[in-house]
Short mmCIF file of C-alpha atoms in Angstrom, two decimals:
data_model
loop_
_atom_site.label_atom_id
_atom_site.label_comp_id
_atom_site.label_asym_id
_atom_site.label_seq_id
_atom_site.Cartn_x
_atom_site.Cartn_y
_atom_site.Cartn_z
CA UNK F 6 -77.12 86.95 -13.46
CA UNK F 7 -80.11 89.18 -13.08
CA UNK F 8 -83.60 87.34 -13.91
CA UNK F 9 -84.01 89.50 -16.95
CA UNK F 10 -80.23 88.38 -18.40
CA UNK F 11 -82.23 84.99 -18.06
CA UNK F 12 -84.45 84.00 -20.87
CA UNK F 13 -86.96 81.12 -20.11
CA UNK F 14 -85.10 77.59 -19.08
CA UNK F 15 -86.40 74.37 -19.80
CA UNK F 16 -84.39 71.74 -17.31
CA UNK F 17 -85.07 68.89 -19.56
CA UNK F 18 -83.99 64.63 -19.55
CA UNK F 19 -85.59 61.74 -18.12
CA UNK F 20 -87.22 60.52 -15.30
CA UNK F 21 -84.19 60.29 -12.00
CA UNK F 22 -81.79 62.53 -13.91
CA UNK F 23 -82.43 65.31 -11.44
CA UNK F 24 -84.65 67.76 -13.17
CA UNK F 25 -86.52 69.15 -10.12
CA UNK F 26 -83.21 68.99 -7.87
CA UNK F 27 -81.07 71.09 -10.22
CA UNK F 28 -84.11 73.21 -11.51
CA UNK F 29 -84.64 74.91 -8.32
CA UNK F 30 -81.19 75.73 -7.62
CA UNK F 31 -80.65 77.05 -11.14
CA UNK F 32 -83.47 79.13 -10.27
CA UNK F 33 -82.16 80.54 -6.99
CA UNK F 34 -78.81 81.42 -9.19
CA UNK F 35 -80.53 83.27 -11.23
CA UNK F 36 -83.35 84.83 -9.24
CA UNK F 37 -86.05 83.63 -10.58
CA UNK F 38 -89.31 81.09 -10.37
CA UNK F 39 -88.76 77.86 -10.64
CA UNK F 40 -91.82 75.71 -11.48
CA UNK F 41 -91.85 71.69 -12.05
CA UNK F 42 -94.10 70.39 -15.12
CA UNK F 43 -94.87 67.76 -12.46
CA UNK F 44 -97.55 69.54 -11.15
CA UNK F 45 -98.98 70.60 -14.66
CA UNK F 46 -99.98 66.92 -15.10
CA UNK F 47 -103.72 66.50 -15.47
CA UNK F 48 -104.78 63.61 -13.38
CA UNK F 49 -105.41 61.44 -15.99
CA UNK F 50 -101.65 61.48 -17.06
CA UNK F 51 -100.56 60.89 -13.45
CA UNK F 52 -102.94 57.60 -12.72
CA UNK F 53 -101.18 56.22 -16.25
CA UNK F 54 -97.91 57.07 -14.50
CA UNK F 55 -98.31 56.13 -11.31
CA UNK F 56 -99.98 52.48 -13.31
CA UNK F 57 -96.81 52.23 -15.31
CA UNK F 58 -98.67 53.18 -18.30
CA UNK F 59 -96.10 55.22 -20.79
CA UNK F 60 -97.88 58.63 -21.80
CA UNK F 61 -98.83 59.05 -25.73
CA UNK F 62 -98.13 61.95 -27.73
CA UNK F 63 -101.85 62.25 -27.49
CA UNK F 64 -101.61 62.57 -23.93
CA UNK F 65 -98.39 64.82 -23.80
CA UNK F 66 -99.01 67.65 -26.52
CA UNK F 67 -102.35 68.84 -23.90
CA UNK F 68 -99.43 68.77 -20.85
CA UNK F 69 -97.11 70.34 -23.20
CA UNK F 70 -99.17 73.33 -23.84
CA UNK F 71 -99.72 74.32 -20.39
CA UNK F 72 -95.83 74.06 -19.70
CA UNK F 73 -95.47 76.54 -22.46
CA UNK F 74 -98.23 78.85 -20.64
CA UNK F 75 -96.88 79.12 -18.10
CA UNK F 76 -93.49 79.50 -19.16
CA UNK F 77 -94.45 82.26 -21.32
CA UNK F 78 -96.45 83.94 -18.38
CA UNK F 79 -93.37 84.40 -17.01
CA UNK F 80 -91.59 85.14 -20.00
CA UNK F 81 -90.72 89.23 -18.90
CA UNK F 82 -89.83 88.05 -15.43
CA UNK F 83 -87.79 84.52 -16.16
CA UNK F 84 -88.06 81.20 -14.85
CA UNK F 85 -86.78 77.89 -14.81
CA UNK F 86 -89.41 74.72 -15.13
CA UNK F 87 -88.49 70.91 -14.98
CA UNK F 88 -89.54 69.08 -18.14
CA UNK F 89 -88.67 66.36 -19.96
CA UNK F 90 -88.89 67.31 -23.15
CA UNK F 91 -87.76 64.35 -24.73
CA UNK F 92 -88.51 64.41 -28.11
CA UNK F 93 -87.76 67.19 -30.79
CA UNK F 94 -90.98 67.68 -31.02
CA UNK F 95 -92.37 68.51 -27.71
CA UNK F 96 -89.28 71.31 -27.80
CA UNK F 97 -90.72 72.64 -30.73
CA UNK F 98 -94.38 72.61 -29.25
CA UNK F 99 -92.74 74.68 -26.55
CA UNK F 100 -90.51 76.74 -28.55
CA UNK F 101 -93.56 77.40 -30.82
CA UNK F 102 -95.18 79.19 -27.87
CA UNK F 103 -92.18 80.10 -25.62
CA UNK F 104 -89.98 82.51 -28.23
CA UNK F 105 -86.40 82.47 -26.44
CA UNK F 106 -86.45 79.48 -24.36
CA UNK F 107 -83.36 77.69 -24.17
CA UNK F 108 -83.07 74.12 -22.52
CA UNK F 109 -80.63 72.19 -20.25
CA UNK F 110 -79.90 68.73 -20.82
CA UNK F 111 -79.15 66.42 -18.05
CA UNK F 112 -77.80 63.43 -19.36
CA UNK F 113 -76.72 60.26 -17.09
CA UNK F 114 -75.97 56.74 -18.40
CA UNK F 115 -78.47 54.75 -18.23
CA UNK F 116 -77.46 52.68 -15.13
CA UNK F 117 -77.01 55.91 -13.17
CA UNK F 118 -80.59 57.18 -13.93
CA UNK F 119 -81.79 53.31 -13.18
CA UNK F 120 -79.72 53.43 -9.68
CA UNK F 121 -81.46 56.63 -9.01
CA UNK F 122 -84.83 55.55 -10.23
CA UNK F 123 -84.65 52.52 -7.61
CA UNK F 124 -83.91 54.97 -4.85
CA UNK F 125 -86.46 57.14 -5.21
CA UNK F 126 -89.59 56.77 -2.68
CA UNK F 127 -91.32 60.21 -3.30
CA UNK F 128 -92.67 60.00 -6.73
CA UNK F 129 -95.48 58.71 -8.93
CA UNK F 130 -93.12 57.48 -11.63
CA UNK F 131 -92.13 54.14 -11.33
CA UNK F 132 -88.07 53.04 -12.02
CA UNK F 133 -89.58 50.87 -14.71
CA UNK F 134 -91.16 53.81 -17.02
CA UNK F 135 -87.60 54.60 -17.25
CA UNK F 136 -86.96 52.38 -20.11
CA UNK F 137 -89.75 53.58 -21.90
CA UNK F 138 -87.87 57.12 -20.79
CA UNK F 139 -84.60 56.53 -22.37
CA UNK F 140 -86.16 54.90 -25.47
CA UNK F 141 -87.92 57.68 -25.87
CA UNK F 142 -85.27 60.43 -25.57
CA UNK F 143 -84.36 62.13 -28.80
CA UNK F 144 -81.14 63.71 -28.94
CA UNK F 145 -80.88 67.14 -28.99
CA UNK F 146 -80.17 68.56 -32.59
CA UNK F 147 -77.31 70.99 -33.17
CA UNK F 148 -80.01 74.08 -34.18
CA UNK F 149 -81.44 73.43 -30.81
CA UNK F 150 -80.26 76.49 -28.19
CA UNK F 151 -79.27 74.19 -25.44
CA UNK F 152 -76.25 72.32 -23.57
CA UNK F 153 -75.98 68.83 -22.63
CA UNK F 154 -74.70 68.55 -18.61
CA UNK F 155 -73.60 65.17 -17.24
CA UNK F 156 -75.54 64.46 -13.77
CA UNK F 157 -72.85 62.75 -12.43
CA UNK F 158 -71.28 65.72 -10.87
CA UNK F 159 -73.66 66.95 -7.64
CA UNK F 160 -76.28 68.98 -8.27
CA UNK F 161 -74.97 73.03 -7.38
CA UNK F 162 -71.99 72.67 -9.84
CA UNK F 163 -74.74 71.12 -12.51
CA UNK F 164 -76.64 73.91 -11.73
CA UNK F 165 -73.33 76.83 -11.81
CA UNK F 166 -72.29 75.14 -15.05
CA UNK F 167 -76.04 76.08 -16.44
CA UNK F 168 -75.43 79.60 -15.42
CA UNK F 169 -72.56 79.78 -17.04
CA UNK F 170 -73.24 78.47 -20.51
CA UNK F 171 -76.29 80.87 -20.12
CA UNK F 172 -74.07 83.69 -19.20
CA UNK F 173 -72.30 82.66 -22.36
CA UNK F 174 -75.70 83.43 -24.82
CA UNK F 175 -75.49 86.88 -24.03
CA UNK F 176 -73.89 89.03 -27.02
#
C-alpha cells in the first residue's frame, strides 16, 4: 500500500498494549512516518506520569492538539502515530483537526496488558496507571472509522492485519 492509499492512522489503546511496537511496523508496511505521541508530552504531563499521577482532561486536550498537528502536517504524505486515544472525545478532538484519520484499536485483557505493564523497564508510565488506563478506556462507537485488533497475536501479523482492514477502506 502506497503512503498516499494511507490516510492518517491513529494506533490507539492503553498503556502495555503495544502501541509504539506495532505503530512503527505498520508504518514500515505502508511507507510512511511513524511518530509516537510519547514524545509530544509536555514535561509537565510526563513528571505526573512518571509520579503516578493520572492526566486530566485538562491536561490531555493541550497534548491532544499537538498530536493532531502533527498528524495533519503529514496529512498529504501519511503517517502512523501511537496514541491512546481513550475516550470518544479525545478522537473527536483529533478527528476535528485530522479530516480522514482512521484509528487502530489494540485491545488485550486486562491481565495481559498488566503482565506486560510489569515487564516493562523502559518507560515513564508506571504498571499501576494502568488501572486508571483501562477505567478510562471508552469503547469505540460503531460511527467511529476504526477496527479493534487483539494484541495477543505478535506484533507483524497485528500490524499486516491493520494493513489489511485499511486496504479494505478503499472504494
Amino acid at each position: 500500500m502506497s503512503a498516499h492509499a494511507s490516510p492518517p492512522v491513529v494506533v490507539m489503546g492503553v498503556s502495555a498494549a503495544g502501541k509504539s511496537t506495532v505503530g512503527r511496523l505498520l508504518a514500515a508496511d505502508l511507507g510512511v512516518e511513524f511518530l509516537d505521541a510519547d514524545d509530544l508530552h509536555p514535561a509537565s504531563n510526563r513528571a505526573k506520569m512518571s509520579a503516578g499521577t493520572p492526566l486530566t482532561d485538562e491536561d490531555r486536550m493541550p497534548w491532544l492538539d499537538r498530536v493532531s498537528e502533527e498528524l495533519a502536517a503529514r496529512s498529504a504524505s501519511g503517517s502512523v502515530i501511537a496514541c491512546s486515544a481513550l475516550r470518544r472525545v479525545y478522537r473527536d478532538r483529533i478527528r476535528e483537526r485530522v479530516p480522514g484519520v482512521v484509528f487502530v484499536h489494540l485491545h488485550g485483557s486486562d491481565e495481559m496488558l498488566a503482565e506486560r505493564a510489569a515487564g516493562r523497564t523502559d518507560h515513564f508510565m508506571p504498571r499501576s496507571l494502568l488501572r486508571s488506563q483501562l477505567d478510562t478506556l471508552e469503547a469505540l462507537d460503531a460511527d467511529e472509522v476504526a477496527v479493534v485488533v487483539n494484541v495477543g497475536r505478535p506484533p507483524a501479523e497485528i500490524a499486516r492485519a491493520a494493513v489489511e482492514w485499511l486496504k479494505s477502506l478503499r472504494p
